[in-house]
Amino acid sequence: MKNKSMEHRTFINTAVGGLSFLVTMGQSIILVPILLKYWGSTYYGLWLMAFAGFNMLQTLVLGFQNFVGNELNVMYHSDLELFKKTLGSGLRIVYLVGFLEFGFCLFLVISGNLSNFLSIPNDLIAKHRIGLGLLLLMAMWWTLGSGCGIISRIMMPAGLLCENIWFDILAKLVQFALFVVIAVYGGSILAVCISYAIVQSIMILYRIWYLRFKLPQFFPWWRHGDWHYGFHILRKSLMLAFNSIFTQLSNNGLLIFISALFTSAVIPSFTTLRTLINSATTVTNILMTSLLPDMMRFHATRDIEKIKAVINANWFISGLCVNFCIIILLPVIEKIYNIWTKGILLFNGPLFLLLSATISLTNFGAGLTTYLSGINDLRSQTYIAAGRFGTLFIVAYLLSRQFGILSVGIGLVVSELVASVVLPILFVNRCFAVSMTSLSKRQIVLAIIPPTLLLSVGLISTVSSVRLEFITLVMVPTFIVLYYINWMWLNTAVKDKIAGFIVVIMHKFAIR
């Protein structure tokens, strides 16, 4: 794949990523009504809280994995010996940190503090044996998941991104079948935890076996590592670990916050709405994942103009897809939601609009934050994550009495204004200043207009009724004009890349 064009690599990775998206969405769309039917909204809410706790307990390892992964992406193209040393040292440290996370989970269960951690009453934790379930999940994570999370990071720089996505697709399909069978046959949360741990262990072992033979030059992965260098990496990654903590608190911690502030009964309604709207960002995630290796190559060669071109292309392509997807679905989204949840959950229009504005803002900042993450700019990532966390919880808490669950939507909007717009622009321009350049101001203004329009509608909906059909009627022609102007403002190189990408698609699907 190294000799193939950037457009071809982008197409292949995007196509496989698109399939992963379809599998993920299919899993969510089919799984939610099944779990609601056989478990009910209350029991489903308990599972969401338990799994959110599991995700939060992995925070420190995830932050370290991300740091090592970014280092490996750069070292693979510049220093293979240091690459092997970082890989082996990272493996040693990740097992140590994973052991500490497992120990913390064990402490929460034994001391009776799991109730405070999850915002679930002790009687429900005991009745459904949630503590034992979490311990089993954390044992699987410590012994297998943490190490595989480091080893699998060699796949992207080695040109195995597609294979990595295929592994994820297979894991999702197996997990989906597992959840369906357990729910239909009345299985408990503990049964889900046991089965999930077993299935994940099998999938992880298969991936490790594959990499052992696919990339034999790096095996044994721990051979070149040492503890001293491992702790050196750990110290360097601490800021990213804090970043990971803030990110987990803003995502999974938000569910626990909502349960503590309101009630766990609203969790399924919130998560289903967020699942629907999060699907719009998949285009962005697929595109940026496909382009990340090229962005890192441009960064290594200090070709800032090409990095800017990638960011501008993302603003045009993913902005076009995400924002149009949102406004076109508005007239029918309530019907879709009611059919999907079988009427068990009520559709909250104002909250959906606020979440839509949040996703649009997140999409705006995707290219910027991907670049900052890829170059391991830890300070900027931590400030962004802290800004998102702080504004989200402060705004949501202060407005909770007046707006109820809508306060969370407002908090999410404000947090993304800070973390996806203001701070990323400042930090990326700071990086570009070394080369005496900056992001195009007119491109920034043009790209931020669609999210701003969605934001305005979302805020208006919190205080007065807004017809979703009218929004679509007004927004469609407005967005057409905006993205036409955006296309005209793109430089020739970007247009050629987009045109080349389209040609690849036409060739692959034999369009004449």
Short mmCIF file of C-alpha atoms in Angstrom, two decimals:
data_model
loop_
_atom_site.label_atom_id
_atom_site.label_comp_id
_atom_site.label_asym_id
_atom_site.label_seq_id
_atom_site.Cartn_x
_atom_site.Cartn_y
_atom_site.Cartn_z
CA MET A 1 0.00 0.00 0.00
CA LYS A 2 2.99 2.31 0.40
CA ASN A 3 3.30 2.78 -3.33
CA LYS A 4 -0.33 3.59 -3.88
CA SER A 5 -1.62 7.12 -4.21
CA MET A 6 -2.96 9.09 -1.29
CA GLU A 7 -6.41 9.08 -2.93
CA HIS A 8 -6.33 5.29 -3.34
CA ARG A 9 -5.26 4.71 0.27
CA THR A 10 -7.91 7.15 1.45
CA PHE A 11 -10.57 5.36 -0.58
CA ILE A 12 -9.63 1.87 0.67
CA ASN A 13 -9.43 2.98 4.30
CA THR A 14 -12.62 5.01 3.99
CA ALA A 15 -14.48 2.13 2.35
CA VAL A 16 -13.51 -0.33 5.09
CA GLY A 17 -14.16 2.34 7.71
CA GLY A 18 -17.57 2.90 6.13
CA LEU A 19 -18.34 -0.80 6.48
CA SER A 20 -17.28 -0.58 10.12
CA PHE A 21 -19.66 2.34 10.50
CA LEU A 22 -22.53 0.34 9.00
CA VAL A 23 -21.81 -2.55 11.34
CA THR A 24 -21.64 -0.23 14.36
CA MET A 25 -24.83 1.56 13.42
CA GLY A 26 -26.58 -1.71 12.62
CA GLN A 27 -25.49 -3.01 16.00
CA SER A 28 -26.88 0.05 17.78
CA ILE A 29 -30.07 0.26 15.77
CA ILE A 30 -30.97 -3.39 16.26
CA LEU A 31 -29.56 -3.88 19.76
CA VAL A 32 -31.25 -0.94 21.51
CA PRO A 33 -34.88 -2.01 20.87
CA ILE A 34 -34.02 -5.61 21.74
CA LEU A 35 -32.47 -4.64 25.08
CA LEU A 36 -35.33 -2.25 25.82
CA LYS A 37 -37.87 -4.97 25.07
CA TYR A 38 -36.30 -7.78 27.09
CA TRP A 39 -34.61 -5.76 29.84
CA GLY A 40 -36.75 -2.65 30.08
CA SER A 41 -35.46 0.91 30.32
CA THR A 42 -34.49 0.66 34.01
CA TYR A 43 -32.38 -2.49 33.68
CA TYR A 44 -30.92 -1.19 30.42
CA GLY A 45 -29.96 2.00 32.25
CA LEU A 46 -28.14 -0.05 34.92
CA TRP A 47 -26.12 -1.83 32.22
CA LEU A 48 -25.18 1.49 30.62
CA MET A 49 -23.99 2.78 33.99
CA ALA A 50 -21.97 -0.38 34.71
CA PHE A 51 -20.29 -0.31 31.30
CA ALA A 52 -19.58 3.42 31.68
CA GLY A 53 -17.82 2.56 34.93
CA PHE A 54 -15.75 -0.11 33.16
CA ASN A 55 -14.68 2.42 30.52
CA MET A 56 -13.72 4.98 33.17
CA LEU A 57 -11.59 2.46 35.06
CA GLN A 58 -9.46 1.98 31.93
CA THR A 59 -8.62 5.67 31.72
CA LEU A 60 -4.93 5.69 32.73
CA VAL A 61 -3.98 2.82 30.42
CA LEU A 62 -5.88 4.35 27.51
CA GLY A 63 -4.00 7.63 27.90
CA PHE A 64 -0.65 5.82 27.93
CA GLN A 65 -1.65 3.67 24.94
CA ASN A 66 -2.55 6.77 22.93
CA PHE A 67 0.76 8.42 23.74
CA VAL A 68 2.81 5.35 22.81
CA GLY A 69 0.73 4.85 19.66
CA ASN A 70 1.45 8.40 18.50
CA GLU A 71 5.16 7.95 19.22
CA LEU A 72 5.24 4.69 17.26
CA ASN A 73 3.55 6.36 14.27
CA VAL A 74 6.42 8.83 14.01
CA MET A 75 9.29 6.49 14.95
CA TYR A 76 8.30 3.85 12.37
CA HIS A 77 9.29 6.28 9.60
CA SER A 78 12.43 7.63 11.27
CA ASP A 79 14.04 5.26 13.81
CA LEU A 80 13.07 1.56 13.87
CA GLU A 81 15.42 0.73 16.76
CA LEU A 82 13.80 3.37 18.95
CA PHE A 83 10.44 2.09 17.67
CA LYS A 84 11.20 -1.40 19.02
CA LYS A 85 12.50 -0.01 22.30
CA THR A 86 9.38 2.12 22.78
CA LEU A 87 7.12 -0.83 21.94
CA GLY A 88 8.78 -3.17 24.44
CA SER A 89 9.05 -0.58 27.20
CA GLY A 90 5.45 0.48 26.67
CA LEU A 91 4.30 -3.11 27.11
CA ARG A 92 6.02 -3.38 30.49
CA ILE A 93 4.49 -0.19 31.80
CA VAL A 94 1.01 -0.85 30.47
CA TYR A 95 0.77 -4.09 32.44
CA LEU A 96 1.90 -2.31 35.60
CA VAL A 97 -0.66 0.48 35.18
CA GLY A 98 -3.35 -2.07 34.26
CA PHE A 99 -2.62 -3.92 37.52
CA LEU A 100 -3.12 -0.68 39.45
CA GLU A 101 -6.45 -0.08 37.71
CA PHE A 102 -7.60 -3.60 38.56
CA GLY A 103 -6.51 -3.04 42.17
CA PHE A 104 -8.54 0.19 42.32
CA CYS A 105 -11.62 -1.64 41.04
CA LEU A 106 -11.10 -4.35 43.66
CA PHE A 107 -10.84 -1.67 46.35
CA LEU A 108 -14.12 -0.07 45.22
CA VAL A 109 -15.93 -3.41 45.39
CA ILE A 110 -14.52 -4.57 48.74
CA SER A 111 -14.87 -1.19 50.47
CA GLY A 112 -18.45 -0.67 49.30
CA ASN A 113 -17.57 2.53 47.44
CA LEU A 114 -18.72 1.19 44.07
CA SER A 115 -22.12 2.73 44.73
CA ASN A 116 -20.58 6.21 44.99
CA PHE A 117 -18.45 5.61 41.90
CA LEU A 118 -21.36 4.51 39.70
CA SER A 119 -24.19 6.48 41.37
CA ILE A 120 -26.11 3.21 41.73
CA PRO A 121 -27.70 2.20 45.06
CA ASN A 122 -25.88 -0.55 46.95
CA ASP A 123 -28.92 -2.83 46.98
CA LEU A 124 -29.05 -2.82 43.15
CA ILE A 125 -25.30 -3.45 42.92
CA ALA A 126 -25.63 -6.44 45.23
CA LYS A 127 -28.80 -7.76 43.58
CA HIS A 128 -27.34 -7.75 40.07
CA ARG A 129 -23.77 -8.61 41.19
CA ILE A 130 -22.40 -5.63 39.29
CA GLY A 131 -19.22 -5.59 41.39
CA LEU A 132 -18.26 -9.13 40.37
CA GLY A 133 -19.07 -8.32 36.75
CA LEU A 134 -16.77 -5.28 36.78
CA LEU A 135 -13.95 -7.29 38.36
CA LEU A 136 -14.18 -9.89 35.60
CA LEU A 137 -14.12 -7.20 32.91
CA MET A 138 -11.15 -5.47 34.53
CA ALA A 139 -9.28 -8.78 34.87
CA MET A 140 -9.70 -9.35 31.13
CA TRP A 141 -8.59 -5.78 30.43
CA TRP A 142 -5.51 -6.02 32.62
CA THR A 143 -4.25 -9.41 31.41
CA LEU A 144 -5.02 -9.08 27.69
CA GLY A 145 -6.65 -5.82 26.61
CA SER A 146 -4.03 -3.41 27.90
CA GLY A 147 -1.13 -5.20 26.20
CA CYS A 148 -2.97 -5.74 22.93
CA GLY A 149 -3.80 -2.03 22.95
CA ILE A 150 -0.06 -1.33 22.65
CA ILE A 151 0.79 -4.14 20.24
CA SER A 152 -2.02 -3.30 17.81
CA ARG A 153 -0.71 0.27 17.50
CA ILE A 154 2.02 -1.01 15.17
CA MET A 155 -0.63 -1.82 12.57
CA MET A 156 -1.28 1.76 11.41
CA PRO A 157 2.31 2.81 10.61
CA ALA A 158 2.97 -0.66 9.13
CA GLY A 159 0.19 -0.10 6.59
CA LEU A 160 -2.29 -2.49 8.21
CA LEU A 161 -5.03 0.03 8.99
CA CYS A 162 -7.60 -1.90 6.95
CA GLU A 163 -6.74 -5.16 8.71
CA ASN A 164 -7.10 -3.41 12.06
CA ILE A 165 -10.57 -2.19 11.10
CA TRP A 166 -11.53 -5.71 9.94
CA PHE A 167 -10.61 -7.06 13.36
CA ASP A 168 -12.84 -4.41 14.96
CA ILE A 169 -15.70 -5.32 12.62
CA LEU A 170 -15.42 -9.01 13.51
CA ALA A 171 -15.34 -8.21 17.23
CA LYS A 172 -18.45 -6.02 16.93
CA LEU A 173 -20.38 -8.71 15.06
CA VAL A 174 -19.54 -11.36 17.66
CA GLN A 175 -20.41 -8.99 20.52
CA PHE A 176 -23.70 -8.12 18.86
CA ALA A 177 -24.71 -11.78 18.57
CA LEU A 178 -23.67 -12.28 22.17
CA PHE A 179 -25.83 -9.43 23.51
CA VAL A 180 -28.87 -10.54 21.51
CA VAL A 181 -28.70 -14.14 22.72
CA ILE A 182 -28.21 -13.15 26.36
CA ALA A 183 -31.02 -10.57 26.30
CA VAL A 184 -33.54 -12.82 24.54
CA TYR A 185 -32.91 -15.67 26.97
CA GLY A 186 -33.21 -13.39 30.00
CA GLY A 187 -29.55 -13.22 30.88
CA SER A 188 -28.35 -10.91 33.64
CA ILE A 189 -25.78 -8.12 33.66
CA LEU A 190 -23.33 -10.57 35.25
CA ALA A 191 -23.93 -13.01 32.37
CA VAL A 192 -23.16 -10.22 29.90
CA CYS A 193 -19.93 -9.34 31.73
CA ILE A 194 -18.76 -12.98 31.81
CA SER A 195 -19.58 -13.57 28.15
CA TYR A 196 -18.10 -10.24 27.06
CA ALA A 197 -14.84 -10.98 28.90
CA ILE A 198 -14.56 -14.42 27.29
CA VAL A 199 -15.34 -13.21 23.76
CA GLN A 200 -12.99 -10.25 24.04
CA SER A 201 -10.21 -12.52 25.28
CA ILE A 202 -10.61 -14.82 22.27
CA MET A 203 -10.66 -11.90 19.82
CA ILE A 204 -7.58 -10.31 21.42
CA LEU A 205 -5.62 -13.56 21.32
CA TYR A 206 -6.51 -14.00 17.64
CA ARG A 207 -5.30 -10.47 16.82
CA ILE A 208 -2.05 -11.03 18.69
CA TRP A 209 -1.51 -14.35 16.87
CA TYR A 210 -2.09 -12.60 13.52
CA LEU A 211 0.43 -9.86 14.27
CA ARG A 212 2.98 -12.42 15.46
CA PHE A 213 3.13 -13.90 11.96
CA LYS A 214 2.25 -10.80 9.89
CA LEU A 215 5.02 -8.62 11.37
CA PRO A 216 7.62 -11.13 12.64
CA GLN A 217 10.39 -8.53 12.63
CA PHE A 218 8.97 -6.97 15.79
CA PHE A 219 8.41 -10.20 17.74
CA PRO A 220 8.91 -10.73 20.62
CA TRP A 221 7.46 -7.29 21.20
CA TRP A 222 8.92 -6.94 24.70
CA ARG A 223 12.47 -7.91 23.70
CA HIS A 224 13.93 -4.41 23.31
CA GLY A 225 12.14 -2.77 26.22
CA ASP A 226 13.51 -1.72 29.58
CA TRP A 227 11.92 -0.38 32.74
CA HIS A 228 13.98 2.81 32.90
CA TYR A 229 12.95 3.93 29.44
CA GLY A 230 9.41 2.75 30.13
CA PHE A 231 9.10 5.04 33.14
CA HIS A 232 10.59 7.83 31.03
CA ILE A 233 7.75 7.36 28.53
CA LEU A 234 5.25 7.19 31.38
CA ARG A 235 6.42 10.54 32.75
CA LYS A 236 6.12 12.09 29.29
CA SER A 237 2.62 10.66 28.91
CA LEU A 238 1.25 11.92 32.24
CA MET A 239 -0.24 15.00 30.65
CA LEU A 240 -1.99 12.82 28.09
CA ALA A 241 -3.20 10.62 30.95
CA PHE A 242 -4.86 13.66 32.49
CA ASN A 243 -6.28 14.42 29.07
CA SER A 244 -7.69 10.88 28.95
CA ILE A 245 -9.24 11.34 32.39
CA PHE A 246 -10.96 14.55 31.34
CA THR A 247 -12.17 12.90 28.14
CA GLN A 248 -13.60 9.89 29.97
CA LEU A 249 -15.31 12.15 32.49
CA SER A 250 -16.85 14.15 29.64
CA ASN A 251 -18.20 10.95 28.03
CA ASN A 252 -18.81 8.03 30.38
CA GLY A 253 -18.57 10.23 33.46
CA LEU A 254 -21.38 12.33 32.03
CA LEU A 255 -23.77 9.39 32.35
CA ILE A 256 -22.90 9.00 36.03
CA PHE A 257 -23.31 12.77 36.47
CA ILE A 258 -26.77 12.69 34.86
CA SER A 259 -27.81 9.78 37.08
CA ALA A 260 -26.63 11.58 40.21
CA LEU A 261 -28.16 14.94 39.20
CA PHE A 262 -31.48 13.62 37.90
CA THR A 263 -32.14 9.86 37.83
CA SER A 264 -30.83 6.80 36.03
CA ALA A 265 -34.24 6.57 34.30
CA VAL A 266 -33.25 9.37 31.88
CA ILE A 267 -30.00 7.64 30.84
CA PRO A 268 -31.51 5.45 28.08
CA SER A 269 -33.30 8.43 26.52
CA PHE A 270 -30.13 10.53 26.52
CA THR A 271 -27.86 7.76 25.21
CA THR A 272 -30.23 6.77 22.40
CA LEU A 273 -30.46 10.36 21.19
CA ARG A 274 -26.70 10.70 21.38
CA THR A 275 -26.26 7.41 19.51
CA LEU A 276 -28.46 8.67 16.67
CA ILE A 277 -26.68 11.98 16.30
CA ASN A 278 -23.17 10.55 16.83
CA SER A 279 -23.62 8.52 13.67
CA ALA A 280 -23.24 11.77 11.75
CA THR A 281 -19.62 12.09 12.92
CA THR A 282 -18.61 8.72 11.55
CA VAL A 283 -17.81 10.25 8.16
CA THR A 284 -15.40 12.59 9.89
CA ASN A 285 -13.78 9.85 11.97
CA ILE A 286 -13.32 7.59 8.96
CA LEU A 287 -11.86 10.39 6.85
CA MET A 288 -9.48 11.67 9.53
CA THR A 289 -8.31 8.17 10.44
CA SER A 290 -7.54 7.56 6.77
CA LEU A 291 -5.67 10.86 6.41
CA LEU A 292 -3.77 10.77 9.72
CA PRO A 293 -0.71 8.88 8.37
CA ASP A 294 -0.36 11.44 5.57
CA MET A 295 -0.78 14.34 7.99
CA MET A 296 2.03 12.92 10.13
CA ARG A 297 4.21 12.52 7.04
CA PHE A 298 3.58 16.16 6.09
CA HIS A 299 4.39 17.20 9.65
CA ALA A 300 7.66 15.26 9.60
CA THR A 301 8.69 17.05 6.39
CA ARG A 302 7.36 20.41 7.71
CA ASP A 303 5.03 20.73 4.71
CA ILE A 304 2.52 22.93 6.57
CA GLU A 305 0.61 23.97 3.46
CA LYS A 306 -0.36 20.37 2.79
CA ILE A 307 -1.52 19.96 6.39
CA LYS A 308 -3.68 23.05 5.97
CA ALA A 309 -5.02 21.57 2.74
CA VAL A 310 -6.07 18.39 4.59
CA ILE A 311 -7.84 20.46 7.27
CA ASN A 312 -9.61 22.57 4.63
CA ALA A 313 -10.66 19.42 2.76
CA ASN A 314 -12.09 17.99 5.98
CA TRP A 315 -14.07 21.17 6.62
CA PHE A 316 -15.57 20.86 3.15
CA ILE A 317 -16.15 17.10 2.79
CA SER A 318 -17.15 16.07 6.31
CA GLY A 319 -18.86 19.40 6.97
CA LEU A 320 -20.97 18.89 3.87
CA CYS A 321 -21.87 15.32 4.81
CA VAL A 322 -22.47 15.86 8.52
CA ASN A 323 -24.46 19.09 8.38
CA PHE A 324 -26.61 18.08 5.41
CA CYS A 325 -27.29 14.72 7.03
CA ILE A 326 -28.54 16.47 10.16
CA ILE A 327 -30.89 18.96 8.50
CA ILE A 328 -32.32 16.52 5.95
CA LEU A 329 -33.28 14.06 8.69
CA LEU A 330 -34.95 16.65 10.93
CA PRO A 331 -38.51 16.29 9.51
CA VAL A 332 -38.54 12.51 10.01
CA ILE A 333 -36.23 11.99 12.96
CA GLU A 334 -39.01 11.78 15.57
CA LYS A 335 -40.82 9.06 13.61
CA ILE A 336 -37.57 7.17 13.16
CA TYR A 337 -36.81 7.44 16.87
CA ASN A 338 -40.27 6.23 17.92
CA ILE A 339 -40.10 3.26 15.58
CA TRP A 340 -36.57 2.47 16.71
CA THR A 341 -37.36 2.50 20.45
CA LYS A 342 -40.86 1.02 19.88
CA GLY A 343 -42.37 3.96 21.73
CA ILE A 344 -40.76 2.93 25.02
CA LEU A 345 -38.74 6.16 25.13
CA LEU A 346 -40.07 9.65 24.37
CA PHE A 347 -38.37 11.82 21.75
CA ASN A 348 -36.90 15.06 23.12
CA GLY A 349 -36.76 17.48 20.18
CA PRO A 350 -34.91 20.38 21.86
CA LEU A 351 -32.29 18.01 23.29
CA PHE A 352 -31.82 16.45 19.85
CA LEU A 353 -31.23 19.88 18.29
CA LEU A 354 -28.68 20.76 20.96
CA LEU A 355 -26.87 17.46 20.43
CA SER A 356 -26.95 18.12 16.66
CA ALA A 357 -25.26 21.48 17.16
CA THR A 358 -22.71 19.78 19.42
CA ILE A 359 -21.82 17.21 16.78
CA SER A 360 -21.53 19.89 14.11
CA LEU A 361 -19.09 21.80 16.29
CA THR A 362 -17.15 18.63 17.05
CA ASN A 363 -16.90 17.95 13.33
CA PHE A 364 -15.50 21.44 12.76
CA GLY A 365 -12.64 20.79 15.17
CA ALA A 366 -11.93 17.19 14.09
CA GLY A 367 -9.12 17.99 11.67
CA LEU A 368 -7.47 20.38 14.12
CA THR A 369 -7.62 18.06 17.13
CA THR A 370 -6.51 15.06 15.04
CA TYR A 371 -3.40 16.97 14.01
CA LEU A 372 -2.61 18.04 17.59
CA SER A 373 -3.13 14.48 18.81
CA GLY A 374 -1.02 13.00 16.03
CA ILE A 375 1.99 15.18 16.84
CA ASN A 376 1.60 14.46 20.57
CA ASP A 377 1.10 18.12 21.51
CA LEU A 378 0.22 17.09 25.05
CA ARG A 379 -0.25 20.55 26.51
CA SER A 380 -2.83 21.57 23.95
CA GLN A 381 -4.67 18.25 24.26
CA THR A 382 -4.85 18.60 28.03
CA TYR A 383 -6.09 22.19 27.90
CA ILE A 384 -8.71 21.18 25.34
CA ALA A 385 -9.86 18.17 27.38
CA ALA A 386 -9.91 20.20 30.61
CA GLY A 387 -11.82 23.01 28.90
CA ARG A 388 -14.40 20.56 27.57
CA PHE A 389 -14.80 18.86 30.96
CA GLY A 390 -14.94 22.06 33.00
CA THR A 391 -17.41 23.99 30.88
CA LEU A 392 -19.66 20.95 30.37
CA PHE A 393 -20.16 20.13 34.03
CA ILE A 394 -20.23 23.71 35.31
CA VAL A 395 -22.82 24.87 32.77
CA ALA A 396 -24.93 21.71 33.13
CA TYR A 397 -24.94 21.96 36.92
CA LEU A 398 -25.74 25.68 37.04
CA LEU A 399 -28.63 25.34 34.58
CA SER A 400 -29.97 21.99 35.82
CA ARG A 401 -32.74 23.45 38.00
CA GLN A 402 -34.04 25.74 35.26
CA PHE A 403 -33.69 23.51 32.20
CA GLY A 404 -33.56 19.95 33.54
CA ILE A 405 -31.95 17.45 31.15
CA LEU A 406 -31.66 20.24 28.54
CA SER A 407 -28.96 21.74 30.74
CA VAL A 408 -26.73 18.84 29.71
CA GLY A 409 -27.35 19.66 26.04
CA ILE A 410 -26.51 23.32 26.63
CA GLY A 411 -23.39 22.32 28.56
CA LEU A 412 -22.29 20.09 25.68
CA VAL A 413 -22.73 22.94 23.19
CA VAL A 414 -20.69 25.38 25.29
CA SER A 415 -17.99 22.79 25.92
CA GLU A 416 -17.59 22.11 22.19
CA LEU A 417 -17.39 25.82 21.42
CA VAL A 418 -14.42 25.92 23.74
CA ALA A 419 -12.85 22.54 22.94
CA SER A 420 -13.57 22.16 19.20
CA VAL A 421 -13.41 25.76 18.00
CA VAL A 422 -11.61 28.32 20.15
CA LEU A 423 -8.76 26.30 21.69
CA PRO A 424 -7.90 24.08 18.67
CA ILE A 425 -7.62 27.13 16.39
CA LEU A 426 -5.32 28.86 18.89
CA PHE A 427 -3.08 25.83 19.38
CA VAL A 428 -2.82 24.85 15.71
CA ASN A 429 -1.95 28.42 14.77
CA ARG A 430 0.70 28.34 17.48
CA CYS A 431 2.21 25.22 15.85
CA PHE A 432 2.05 26.79 12.39
CA ALA A 433 3.62 30.03 13.63
CA VAL A 434 7.03 28.32 13.55
CA SER A 435 6.68 28.24 9.76
CA MET A 436 5.37 31.82 9.67
CA THR A 437 1.86 30.81 8.57
CA SER A 438 -1.61 30.24 10.03
CA LEU A 439 -5.02 28.84 9.22
CA SER A 440 -7.00 30.78 6.64
CA LYS A 441 -9.36 33.16 8.46
CA ARG A 442 -11.91 33.16 5.69
CA GLN A 443 -11.92 29.34 5.59
CA ILE A 444 -12.48 29.30 9.35
CA VAL A 445 -15.39 31.75 9.12
CA LEU A 446 -17.03 29.87 6.26
CA ALA A 447 -16.63 26.49 7.96
CA ILE A 448 -18.07 27.70 11.28
CA ILE A 449 -21.26 29.22 9.82
CA PRO A 450 -23.22 25.91 9.48
CA PRO A 451 -22.52 24.83 13.10
CA THR A 452 -23.45 28.36 14.25
CA LEU A 453 -26.80 28.19 12.46
CA LEU A 454 -27.57 24.80 14.02
CA LEU A 455 -26.49 26.14 17.40
CA SER A 456 -28.85 29.12 17.09
CA VAL A 457 -31.80 26.84 16.31
CA GLY A 458 -30.90 24.52 19.19
CA LEU A 459 -30.77 27.36 21.73
CA ILE A 460 -34.04 28.85 20.46
CA SER A 461 -35.73 25.45 20.85
CA THR A 462 -34.98 25.46 24.60
CA VAL A 463 -37.29 28.44 25.19
CA SER A 464 -39.85 28.20 22.35
CA SER A 465 -41.32 25.68 19.93
CA VAL A 466 -39.48 25.21 16.63
CA ARG A 467 -40.86 23.27 13.67
CA LEU A 468 -38.23 20.86 12.38
CA GLU A 469 -39.69 20.93 8.86
CA PHE A 470 -39.25 24.70 8.69
CA ILE A 471 -35.61 24.39 9.76
CA THR A 472 -34.91 21.98 6.91
CA LEU A 473 -36.74 24.18 4.40
CA VAL A 474 -34.58 27.19 5.31
CA MET A 475 -31.26 25.43 5.95
CA VAL A 476 -30.98 23.32 2.79
CA PRO A 477 -30.65 26.21 0.30
CA THR A 478 -28.51 28.13 2.79
CA PHE A 479 -26.06 25.23 3.14
CA ILE A 480 -25.97 24.71 -0.63
CA VAL A 481 -24.82 28.30 -1.10
CA LEU A 482 -22.29 28.08 1.74
CA TYR A 483 -20.66 24.88 0.52
CA TYR A 484 -20.61 26.11 -3.07
CA ILE A 485 -18.65 29.13 -1.87
CA ASN A 486 -16.46 26.79 0.18
CA TRP A 487 -15.70 24.75 -2.93
CA MET A 488 -14.81 27.86 -4.91
CA TRP A 489 -12.44 29.00 -2.16
CA LEU A 490 -10.53 25.70 -1.96
CA ASN A 491 -7.13 25.83 -3.61
CA THR A 492 -6.46 23.87 -6.77
CA ALA A 493 -4.44 21.17 -5.03
CA VAL A 494 -7.31 20.36 -2.65
CA LYS A 495 -9.82 20.29 -5.50
CA ASP A 496 -7.57 17.95 -7.44
CA LYS A 497 -7.29 15.62 -4.44
CA ILE A 498 -11.07 15.56 -3.98
CA ALA A 499 -11.56 15.01 -7.71
CA GLY A 500 -8.98 12.21 -7.59
CA PHE A 501 -10.81 10.64 -4.69
CA ILE A 502 -14.06 10.73 -6.67
CA VAL A 503 -12.34 9.20 -9.70
CA VAL A 504 -11.07 6.35 -7.53
CA ILE A 505 -14.61 5.76 -6.26
CA MET A 506 -16.00 5.77 -9.80
CA HIS A 507 -13.32 3.37 -10.94
CA LYS A 508 -13.88 1.00 -8.05
CA PHE A 509 -17.61 0.84 -8.60
CA ALA A 510 -17.29 0.80 -12.40
CA ILE A 511 -19.30 4.01 -12.86
CA ARG A 512 -19.15 5.25 -16.44
#
